[in-house]
Coordinates of C-alpha atoms in Angstrom, one line a residue:
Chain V
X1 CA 168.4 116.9 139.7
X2 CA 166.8 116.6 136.2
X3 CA 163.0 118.7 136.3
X4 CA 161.2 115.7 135.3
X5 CA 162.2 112.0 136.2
X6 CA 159.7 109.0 135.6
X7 CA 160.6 105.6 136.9
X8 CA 159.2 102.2 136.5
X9 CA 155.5 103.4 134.9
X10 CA 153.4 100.8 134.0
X11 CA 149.3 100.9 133.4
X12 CA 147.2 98.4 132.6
X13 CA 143.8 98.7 130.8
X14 CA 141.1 96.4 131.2
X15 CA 139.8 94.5 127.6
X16 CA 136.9 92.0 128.1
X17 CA 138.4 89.5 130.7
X18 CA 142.0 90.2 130.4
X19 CA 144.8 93.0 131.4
X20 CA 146.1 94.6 128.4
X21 CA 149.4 96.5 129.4
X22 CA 149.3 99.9 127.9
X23 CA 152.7 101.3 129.2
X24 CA 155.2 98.5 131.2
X25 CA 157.7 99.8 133.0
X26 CA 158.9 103.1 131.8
X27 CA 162.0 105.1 132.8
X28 CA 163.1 108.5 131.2
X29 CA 164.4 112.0 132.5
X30 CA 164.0 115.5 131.2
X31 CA 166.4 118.2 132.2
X32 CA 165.3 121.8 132.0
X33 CA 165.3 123.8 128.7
X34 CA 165.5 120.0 127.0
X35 CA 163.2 118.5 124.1
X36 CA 162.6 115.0 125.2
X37 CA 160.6 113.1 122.0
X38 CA 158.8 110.3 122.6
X39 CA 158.5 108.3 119.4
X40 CA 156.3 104.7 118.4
X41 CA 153.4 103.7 116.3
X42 CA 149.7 103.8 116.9
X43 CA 149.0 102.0 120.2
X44 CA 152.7 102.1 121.7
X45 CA 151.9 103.9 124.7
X46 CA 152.5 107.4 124.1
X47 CA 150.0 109.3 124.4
X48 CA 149.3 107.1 127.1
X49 CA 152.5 108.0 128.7
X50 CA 151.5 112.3 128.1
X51 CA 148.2 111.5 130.3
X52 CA 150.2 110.0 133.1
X53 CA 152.9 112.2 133.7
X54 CA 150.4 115.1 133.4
X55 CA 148.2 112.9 135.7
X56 CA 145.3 113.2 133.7
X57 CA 145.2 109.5 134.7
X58 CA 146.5 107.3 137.3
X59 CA 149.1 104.6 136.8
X60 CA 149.2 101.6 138.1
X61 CA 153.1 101.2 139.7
X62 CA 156.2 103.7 139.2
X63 CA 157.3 107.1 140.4
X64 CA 156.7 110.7 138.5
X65 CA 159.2 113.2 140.4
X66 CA 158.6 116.6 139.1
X67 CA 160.7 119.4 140.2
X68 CA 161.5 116.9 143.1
X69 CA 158.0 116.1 144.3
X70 CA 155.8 112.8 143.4
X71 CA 152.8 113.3 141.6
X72 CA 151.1 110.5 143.0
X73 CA 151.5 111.5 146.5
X74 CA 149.9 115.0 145.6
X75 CA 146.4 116.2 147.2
X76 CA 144.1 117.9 144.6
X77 CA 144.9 121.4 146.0
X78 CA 148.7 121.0 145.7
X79 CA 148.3 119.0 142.3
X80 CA 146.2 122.1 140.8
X81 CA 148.8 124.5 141.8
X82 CA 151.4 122.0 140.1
X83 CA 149.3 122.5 137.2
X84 CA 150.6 125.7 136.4
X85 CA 154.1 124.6 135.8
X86 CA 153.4 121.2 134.0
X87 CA 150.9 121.8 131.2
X88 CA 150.0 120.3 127.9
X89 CA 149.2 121.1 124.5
X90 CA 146.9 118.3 122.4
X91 CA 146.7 118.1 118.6
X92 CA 143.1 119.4 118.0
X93 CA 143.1 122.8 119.6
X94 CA 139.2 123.1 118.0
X95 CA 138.6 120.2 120.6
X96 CA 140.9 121.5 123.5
X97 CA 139.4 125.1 123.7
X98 CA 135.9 125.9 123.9
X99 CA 135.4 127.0 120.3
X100 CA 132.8 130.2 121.8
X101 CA 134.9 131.4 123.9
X102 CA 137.0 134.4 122.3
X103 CA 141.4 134.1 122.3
X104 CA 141.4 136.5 125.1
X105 CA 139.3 134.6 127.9
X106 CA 140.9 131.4 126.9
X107 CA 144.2 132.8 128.1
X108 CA 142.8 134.7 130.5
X109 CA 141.3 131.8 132.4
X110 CA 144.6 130.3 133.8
X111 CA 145.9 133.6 134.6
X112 CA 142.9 134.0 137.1
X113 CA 143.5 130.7 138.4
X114 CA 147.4 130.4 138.6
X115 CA 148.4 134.6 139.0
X116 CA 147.3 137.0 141.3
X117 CA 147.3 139.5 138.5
X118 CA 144.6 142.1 139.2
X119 CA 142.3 142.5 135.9
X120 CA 144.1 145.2 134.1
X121 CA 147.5 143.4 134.6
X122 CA 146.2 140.1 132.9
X123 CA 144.7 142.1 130.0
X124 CA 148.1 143.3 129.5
X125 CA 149.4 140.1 130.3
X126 CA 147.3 137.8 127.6
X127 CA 148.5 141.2 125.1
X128 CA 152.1 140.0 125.8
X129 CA 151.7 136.0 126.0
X130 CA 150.1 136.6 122.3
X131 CA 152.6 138.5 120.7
X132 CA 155.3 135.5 122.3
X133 CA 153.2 133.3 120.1
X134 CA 153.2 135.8 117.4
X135 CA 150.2 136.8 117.1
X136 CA 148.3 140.3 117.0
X137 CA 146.9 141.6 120.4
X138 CA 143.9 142.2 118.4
X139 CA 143.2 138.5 118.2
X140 CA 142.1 138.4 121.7
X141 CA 138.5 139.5 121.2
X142 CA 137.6 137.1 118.5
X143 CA 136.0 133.7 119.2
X144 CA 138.3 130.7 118.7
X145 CA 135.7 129.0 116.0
X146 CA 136.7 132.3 113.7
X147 CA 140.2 131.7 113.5
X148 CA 142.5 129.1 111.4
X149 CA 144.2 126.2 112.8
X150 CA 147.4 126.8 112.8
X151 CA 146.5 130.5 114.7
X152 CA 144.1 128.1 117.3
X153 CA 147.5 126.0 118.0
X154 CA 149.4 129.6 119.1
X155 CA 146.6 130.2 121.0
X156 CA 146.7 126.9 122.5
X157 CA 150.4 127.2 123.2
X158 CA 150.1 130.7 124.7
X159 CA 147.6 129.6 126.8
X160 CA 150.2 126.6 128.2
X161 CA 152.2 129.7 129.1
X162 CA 150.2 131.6 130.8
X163 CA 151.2 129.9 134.1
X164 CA 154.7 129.6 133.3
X165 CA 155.5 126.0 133.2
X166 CA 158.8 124.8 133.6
X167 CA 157.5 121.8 131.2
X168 CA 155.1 121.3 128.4
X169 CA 153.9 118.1 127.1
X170 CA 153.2 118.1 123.1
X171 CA 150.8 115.3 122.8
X172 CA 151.2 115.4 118.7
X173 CA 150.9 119.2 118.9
X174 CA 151.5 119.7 115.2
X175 CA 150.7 117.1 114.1
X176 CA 147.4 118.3 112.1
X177 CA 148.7 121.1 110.7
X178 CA 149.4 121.8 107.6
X179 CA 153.5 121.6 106.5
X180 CA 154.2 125.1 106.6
X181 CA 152.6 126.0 109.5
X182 CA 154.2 123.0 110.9
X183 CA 157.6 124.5 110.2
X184 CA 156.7 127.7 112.1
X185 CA 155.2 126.2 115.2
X186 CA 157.8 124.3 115.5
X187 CA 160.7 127.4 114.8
X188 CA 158.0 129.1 117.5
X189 CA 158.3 126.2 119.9
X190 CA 162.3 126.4 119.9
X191 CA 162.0 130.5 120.5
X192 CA 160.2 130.0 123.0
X193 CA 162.1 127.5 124.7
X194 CA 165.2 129.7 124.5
X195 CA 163.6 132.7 126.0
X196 CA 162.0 130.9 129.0
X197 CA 164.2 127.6 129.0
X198 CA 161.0 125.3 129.5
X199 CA 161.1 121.7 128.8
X200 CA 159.4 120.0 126.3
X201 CA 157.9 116.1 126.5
X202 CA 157.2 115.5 122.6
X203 CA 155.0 112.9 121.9
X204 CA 154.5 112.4 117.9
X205 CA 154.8 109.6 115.5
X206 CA 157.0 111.5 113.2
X207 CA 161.0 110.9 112.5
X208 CA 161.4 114.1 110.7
X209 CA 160.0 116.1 113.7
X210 CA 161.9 114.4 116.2
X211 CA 165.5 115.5 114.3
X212 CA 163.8 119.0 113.8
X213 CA 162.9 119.2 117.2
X214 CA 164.3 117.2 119.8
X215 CA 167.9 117.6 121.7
X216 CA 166.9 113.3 122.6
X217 CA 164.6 110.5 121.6
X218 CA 163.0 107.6 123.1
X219 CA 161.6 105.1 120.8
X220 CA 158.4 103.3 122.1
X221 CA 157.1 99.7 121.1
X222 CA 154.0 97.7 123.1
X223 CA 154.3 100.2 126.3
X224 CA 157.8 99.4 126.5
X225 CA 160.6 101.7 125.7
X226 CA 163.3 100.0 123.0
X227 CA 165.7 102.2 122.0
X228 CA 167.1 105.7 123.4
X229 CA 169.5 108.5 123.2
X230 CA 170.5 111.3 121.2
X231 CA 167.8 112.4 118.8
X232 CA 169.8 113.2 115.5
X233 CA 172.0 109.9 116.2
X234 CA 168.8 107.4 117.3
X235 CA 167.0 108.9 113.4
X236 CA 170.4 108.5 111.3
X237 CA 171.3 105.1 112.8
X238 CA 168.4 103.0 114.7
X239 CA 169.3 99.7 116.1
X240 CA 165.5 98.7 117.6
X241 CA 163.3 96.7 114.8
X242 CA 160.7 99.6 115.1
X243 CA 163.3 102.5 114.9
X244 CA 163.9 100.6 111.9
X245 CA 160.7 100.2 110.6
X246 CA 159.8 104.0 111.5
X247 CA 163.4 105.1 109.4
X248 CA 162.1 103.0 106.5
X249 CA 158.4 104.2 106.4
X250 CA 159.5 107.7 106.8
X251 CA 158.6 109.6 103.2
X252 CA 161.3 110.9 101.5
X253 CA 162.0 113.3 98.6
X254 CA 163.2 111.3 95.3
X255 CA 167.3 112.5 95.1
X256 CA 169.0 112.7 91.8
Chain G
X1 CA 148.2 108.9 76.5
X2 CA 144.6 109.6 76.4
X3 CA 143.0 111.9 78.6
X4 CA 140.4 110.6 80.9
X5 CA 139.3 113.6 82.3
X6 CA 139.9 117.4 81.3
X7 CA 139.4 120.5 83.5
X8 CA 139.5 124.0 81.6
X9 CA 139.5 126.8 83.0
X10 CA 137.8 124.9 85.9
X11 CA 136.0 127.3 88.6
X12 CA 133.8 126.3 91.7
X13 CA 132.6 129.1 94.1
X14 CA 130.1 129.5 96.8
X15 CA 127.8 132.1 97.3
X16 CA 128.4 132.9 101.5
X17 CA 126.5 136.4 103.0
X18 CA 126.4 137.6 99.5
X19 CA 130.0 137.3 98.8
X20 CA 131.1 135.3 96.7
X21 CA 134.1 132.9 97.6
X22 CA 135.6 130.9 94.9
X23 CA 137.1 127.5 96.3
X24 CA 138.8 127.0 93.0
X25 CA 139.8 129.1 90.0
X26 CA 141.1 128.6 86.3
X27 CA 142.3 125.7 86.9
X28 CA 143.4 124.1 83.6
X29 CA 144.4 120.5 83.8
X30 CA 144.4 117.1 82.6
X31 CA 144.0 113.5 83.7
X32 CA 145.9 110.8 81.5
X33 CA 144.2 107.3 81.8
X34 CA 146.3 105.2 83.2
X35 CA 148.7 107.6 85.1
X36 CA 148.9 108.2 89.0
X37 CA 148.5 112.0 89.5
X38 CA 149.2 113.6 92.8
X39 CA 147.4 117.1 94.1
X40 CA 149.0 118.8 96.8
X41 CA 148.3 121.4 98.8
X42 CA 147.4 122.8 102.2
X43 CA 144.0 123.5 103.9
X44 CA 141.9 125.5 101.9
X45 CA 144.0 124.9 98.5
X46 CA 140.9 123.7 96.9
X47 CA 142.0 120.2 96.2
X48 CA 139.4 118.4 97.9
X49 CA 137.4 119.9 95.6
X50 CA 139.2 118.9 92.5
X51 CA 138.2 115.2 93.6
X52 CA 134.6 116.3 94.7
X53 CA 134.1 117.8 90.8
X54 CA 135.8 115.0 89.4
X55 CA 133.2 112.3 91.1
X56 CA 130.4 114.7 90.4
X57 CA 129.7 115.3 94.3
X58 CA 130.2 118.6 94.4
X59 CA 127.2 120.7 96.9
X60 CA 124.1 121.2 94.9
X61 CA 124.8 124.9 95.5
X62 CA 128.7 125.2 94.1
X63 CA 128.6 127.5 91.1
X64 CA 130.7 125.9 88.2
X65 CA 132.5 127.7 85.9
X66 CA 134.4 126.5 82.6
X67 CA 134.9 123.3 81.6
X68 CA 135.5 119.3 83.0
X69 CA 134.8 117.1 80.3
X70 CA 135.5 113.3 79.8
X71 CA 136.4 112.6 76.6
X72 CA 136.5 109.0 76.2
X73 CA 132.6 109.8 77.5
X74 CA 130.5 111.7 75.3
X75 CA 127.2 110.5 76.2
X76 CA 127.4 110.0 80.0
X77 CA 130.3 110.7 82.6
X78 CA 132.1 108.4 84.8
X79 CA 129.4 107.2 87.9
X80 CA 131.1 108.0 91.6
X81 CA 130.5 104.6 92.8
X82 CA 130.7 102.4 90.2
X83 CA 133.5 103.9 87.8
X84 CA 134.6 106.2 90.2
X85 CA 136.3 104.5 93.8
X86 CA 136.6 107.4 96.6
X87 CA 138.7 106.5 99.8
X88 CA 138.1 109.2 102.6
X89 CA 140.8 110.3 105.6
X90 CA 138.5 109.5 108.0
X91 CA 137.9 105.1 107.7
X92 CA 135.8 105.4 110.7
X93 CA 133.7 107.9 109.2
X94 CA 132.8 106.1 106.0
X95 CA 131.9 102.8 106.9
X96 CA 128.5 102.1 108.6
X97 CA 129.6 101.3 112.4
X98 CA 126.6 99.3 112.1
X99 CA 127.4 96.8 109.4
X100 CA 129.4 94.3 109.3
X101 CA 132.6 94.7 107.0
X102 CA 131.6 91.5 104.6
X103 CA 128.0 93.1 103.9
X104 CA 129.6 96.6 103.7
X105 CA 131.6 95.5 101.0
X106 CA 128.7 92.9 99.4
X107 CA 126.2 96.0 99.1
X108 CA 129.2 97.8 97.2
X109 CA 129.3 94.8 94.8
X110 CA 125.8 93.7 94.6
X111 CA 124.8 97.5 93.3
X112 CA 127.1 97.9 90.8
X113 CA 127.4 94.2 89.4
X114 CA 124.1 92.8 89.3
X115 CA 125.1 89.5 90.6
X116 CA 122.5 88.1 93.9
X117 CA 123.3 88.4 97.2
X118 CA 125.7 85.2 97.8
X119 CA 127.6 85.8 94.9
X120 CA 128.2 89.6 96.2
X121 CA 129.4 88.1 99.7
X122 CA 131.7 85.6 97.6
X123 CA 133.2 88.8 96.2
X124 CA 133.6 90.7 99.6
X125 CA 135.5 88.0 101.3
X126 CA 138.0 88.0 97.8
X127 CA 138.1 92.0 97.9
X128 CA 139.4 91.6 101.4
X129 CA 141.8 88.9 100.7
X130 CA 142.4 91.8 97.9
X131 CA 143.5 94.5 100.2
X132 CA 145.6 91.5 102.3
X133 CA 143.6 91.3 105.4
X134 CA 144.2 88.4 107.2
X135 CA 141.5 85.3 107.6
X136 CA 138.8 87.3 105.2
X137 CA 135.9 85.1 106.7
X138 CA 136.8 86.9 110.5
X139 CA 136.8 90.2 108.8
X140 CA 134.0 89.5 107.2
X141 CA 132.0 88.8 110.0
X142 CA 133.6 92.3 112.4
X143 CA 132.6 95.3 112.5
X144 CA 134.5 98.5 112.1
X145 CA 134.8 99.1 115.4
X146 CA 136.8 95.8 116.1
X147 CA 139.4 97.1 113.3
X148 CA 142.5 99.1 113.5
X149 CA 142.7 102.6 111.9
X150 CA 145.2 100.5 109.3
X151 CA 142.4 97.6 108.6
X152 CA 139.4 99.8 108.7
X153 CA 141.4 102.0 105.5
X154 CA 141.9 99.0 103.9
X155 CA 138.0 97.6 104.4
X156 CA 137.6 101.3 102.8
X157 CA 139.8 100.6 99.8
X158 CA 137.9 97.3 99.1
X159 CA 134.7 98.9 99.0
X160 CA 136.0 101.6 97.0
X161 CA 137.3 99.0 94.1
X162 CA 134.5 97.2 94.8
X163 CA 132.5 98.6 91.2
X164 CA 136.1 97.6 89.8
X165 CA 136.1 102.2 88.9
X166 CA 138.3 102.9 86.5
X167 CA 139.4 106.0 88.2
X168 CA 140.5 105.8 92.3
X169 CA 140.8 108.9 94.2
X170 CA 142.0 109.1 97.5
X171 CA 141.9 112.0 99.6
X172 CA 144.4 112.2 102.4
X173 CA 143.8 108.6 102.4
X174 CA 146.8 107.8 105.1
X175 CA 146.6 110.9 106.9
X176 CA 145.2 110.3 110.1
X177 CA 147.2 107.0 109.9
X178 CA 151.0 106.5 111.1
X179 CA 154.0 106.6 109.6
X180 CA 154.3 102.7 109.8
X181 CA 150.9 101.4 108.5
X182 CA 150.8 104.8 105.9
X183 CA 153.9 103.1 104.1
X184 CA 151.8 99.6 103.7
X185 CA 148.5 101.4 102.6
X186 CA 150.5 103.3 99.5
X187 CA 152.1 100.3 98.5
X188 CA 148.5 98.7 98.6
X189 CA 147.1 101.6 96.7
X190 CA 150.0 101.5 94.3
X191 CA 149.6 97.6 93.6
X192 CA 146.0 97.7 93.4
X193 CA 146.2 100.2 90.7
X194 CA 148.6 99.0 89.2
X195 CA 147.1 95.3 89.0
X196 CA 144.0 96.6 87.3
X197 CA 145.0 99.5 85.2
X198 CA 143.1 101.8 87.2
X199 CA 143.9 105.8 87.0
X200 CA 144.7 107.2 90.9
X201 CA 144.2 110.6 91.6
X202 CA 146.2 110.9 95.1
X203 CA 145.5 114.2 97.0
X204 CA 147.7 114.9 99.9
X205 CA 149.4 117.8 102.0
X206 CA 152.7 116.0 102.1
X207 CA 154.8 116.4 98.9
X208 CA 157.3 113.6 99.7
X209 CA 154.7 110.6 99.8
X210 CA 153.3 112.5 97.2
X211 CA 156.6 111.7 95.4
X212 CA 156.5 108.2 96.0
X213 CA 153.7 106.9 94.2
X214 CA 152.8 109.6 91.4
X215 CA 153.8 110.3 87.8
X216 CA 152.9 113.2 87.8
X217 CA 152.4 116.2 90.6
X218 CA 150.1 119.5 90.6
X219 CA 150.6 121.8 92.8
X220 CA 147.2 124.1 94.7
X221 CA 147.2 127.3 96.2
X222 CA 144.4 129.0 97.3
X223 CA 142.5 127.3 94.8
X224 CA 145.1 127.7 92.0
X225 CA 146.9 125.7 90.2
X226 CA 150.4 127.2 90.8
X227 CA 152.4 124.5 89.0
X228 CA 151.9 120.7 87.6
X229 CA 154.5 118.9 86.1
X230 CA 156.4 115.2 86.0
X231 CA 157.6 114.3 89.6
X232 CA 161.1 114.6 89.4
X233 CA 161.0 118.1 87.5
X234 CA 158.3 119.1 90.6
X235 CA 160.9 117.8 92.9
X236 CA 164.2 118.4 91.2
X237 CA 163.8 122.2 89.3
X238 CA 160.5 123.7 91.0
X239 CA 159.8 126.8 89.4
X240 CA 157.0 128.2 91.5
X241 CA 158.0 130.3 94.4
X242 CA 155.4 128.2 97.0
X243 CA 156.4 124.2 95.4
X244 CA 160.1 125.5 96.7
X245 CA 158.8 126.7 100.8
X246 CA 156.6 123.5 100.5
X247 CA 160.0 121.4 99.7
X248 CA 161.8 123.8 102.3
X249 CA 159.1 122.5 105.0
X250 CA 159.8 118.7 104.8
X251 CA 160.8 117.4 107.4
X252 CA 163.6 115.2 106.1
X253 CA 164.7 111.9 108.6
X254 CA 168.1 112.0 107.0
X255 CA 170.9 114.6 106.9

């Protein structure tokens, strides 16, 4: 049984007078300890597709089975405590964590809601999840505002841990950062995922992250999905018009 | 080639809690009219401010140190505006959401050509035509809100070669854009520039677009210039230590 297995999603958004279809009909699987990208352009659906399966929103028609249970059918209790194991990670952390609060209470806060841990076992706790993002303990008492971006993403991704999730959606989770700090998160990301074999749904626009990152690729156009399968294979040799199009827009260092 | 604009020894700094943090530092460099030139770097590198000194908009309170001159302007230097064409990241954030496109553009052209009001809308609808929009007179007429991310850079581009500058600068002009409609908007840039013999100054993070549309790169580091050179000797035999991890950290689509 894969972990995550979406079938037939499909949501419309309303646009004056008329139904504009934002995702039609989508059907992927993740397996566990796999990197599932989902690739398109501005306005293919994917992010879209990251607020549905995380039911941040509610689609219209199709089945989300997640570790064998469908989301839609959950009640809030049972959907908070799924929480835990499905999280997300955005691509502005500044805007995803409250930029007062210091690195410590951010993580903190789903260890109260998703552990039992008594106090002095999550202090000890947030100490470990921020040296798994590689950062110093110290960290925890400053204020997110204070730190830089590509520390605020660490913090955002050890936060996603906290709960243990079995997946994590990367809603174009690095994509603001700067290249090199890019090239860690991402050598982060794939520790990470061999130490705890969580999943990864990775949503981003970019060809050259996909064949860093991804073991498979799904290629998105108009809410539809138009071209699948191995990540490194889809990138070298893309038979869809916008697999194409994204190959031959990709920027590339001059050769020779 | 002559030089259009000359940094020596170039310093900016602020004065924050009494310290004194310099946001650029002996920075010796030169523009060549006519040429593309590419800045890269990462957050913090200082080349946003390179373009900020270059259109004179640096904060009233930046401290300057050594020298930019303009040689081919002894008397006054190059207006940001008029000879000077800025495009932002952000397209959303420099257009009025207010105004439409067509007068956006016109108020551009009226100020800095002294033609009347009907005559500046005349030149709008041909600047968007310019930066290939499609059906000018609907574009006109939106406002920016209606656009794409895509179209709303490209509005952004007309008004920026709206003064017909001799120098463009655009500062992570396709970043927030993706990979698709980034590829269109540097072959705009490029043929626009081209076209009218206009100098570009391109700033990015990303060394490999950087590659695809300057003659020249220079490399910034915490506010130093670590290494500036023709593309393909930037590319091909870098010589600073940080141009090589920046090369290291593209992300290549092929093999």
């Amino acid at each position: 049984m894969p972990l995550l297995e979406v079938s037939g999603l499909s949501k419309r958004y309303r646009r004056g007078d008329t139904l504009v279809s934002a995702v039609d009909d989508v059907s992927f699987t993740i397996a566990a300890a796999e990197t599932l990208a989902l690739v398109g352009p501005s306005g293919s659906g994917k992010s879209t597709i990251a607020r549905l399966v995380t039911r941040l929103i509610e689609p219209d028609a199709g089945t989300i089975l997640f570790e064998g249970t469908d989301l839609r059918g959950l009640k809030p209790s049972a959907l908070r405590a799924m929480r835990g194991r499905l999280q997300i990670v955005f691509q502005n952390p500044l805007a995803a964590l409250n930029p007062r609060a210091t690195v410590g209470r951010v993580i903190d806060d789903p260890l109260k809601i998703h552990t039992g841990f008594s106090r002095g076992e999550r202090r000890s706790r947030v100490a470990s999840l921020l040296e798994r993002v590689r950062l110093d303990p110290a960290l925890a008492s400053r204020p997110i505002h204070e730190i830089s971006g590509g520390q605020r993403q660490r913090v955002a991704i050890a936060r996603a841990l906290a709960s243990s999730p079995t997946l994590i959606v990367l809603d174009e989770a690095v994509s603001a950062l700067d290249v090199s700090v890019r090239a860690e998160i991402l050598q982060l990301l794939k520790r990470i995922q061999r130490e705890t074999r969580v999943a990864y749904l990775f949503i981003t626009h970019d060809l050259g992250v996909v064949r860093a990152a991804a073991d498979r690729v799904a290629i998105l156009d108009g809410g539809k999905i138009v071209e699948s399968g191995i990540a490194t294979e889809v990138v070298s040799n893309p038979q869809s018009a916008i697999g194409k199009a994204l190959v031959a827009a990709a920027p590339r260092l001059p050769r020779g | 080639m002559t030089v259009l604009a000359q940094l020596q020894r170039f310093g900016v700094s602020y004065s924050r809690d009494r310290a004194v943090a310099p946001a650029l530092a002996d920075v010796d460099l030169d523009l060549k009219a006519g040429e593309k030139l590419a800045i890269i770097g990462e957050s913090g590198s200082g080349k946003s401010t390179i373009a900020l000194a270059l259109a004179g908009l640096l904060p009233s309170e930046a401290k300057l140190t050594g020298s930019l001159v303009w040689p081919g302007y002894p008397d006054r230097p190059p207006r940001a505006g008029r000879d000077i064409g800025f495009v932002f990241q952000d397209p959303g954030g420099s257009l009025n959401p207010v105004f439409t496109i067509g007068n956006t553009i016109a108020e551009v052209v009226q100020v800095n050509r002294s033609v009347d009001w009907h005559a500046a809308l005349q030149a709008a609808h041909e600047l968007i035509d310019r930066v290939r929009l499609p059906d000018p007179e609907l574009i006109a007429r939106s406002y920016p809100h209606q656009l794409s991310g895509g179209q709303r850079q490209r509005v952004a581009i007309a008004a920026a070669i709206a003064g017909r500058p001799l120098l463009l600068i655009a500062d992570e002009a396709t970043s927030a854009l993706d990979t698709i409609v980034q590829a269109e908007i540097v072959a705009l840039i490029r043929s626009l520039v081209e076209a009218d013999g206009m100098t570009l100054l391109f700033i990015s993070h990303d060394i490999a677009l950087a590659a695809s549309l300057a003659d020249r790169i220079a490399v910034l580091r915490s506010g130093r210039l670590v290494e500036c050179g023709d593309t393909r000797t930037i590319i091909q035999e870098p010589k600073d230590a940080y141009t090589k991890q920046l090369l290291r950290a593209h992300l290549a689509v092929e093999a």
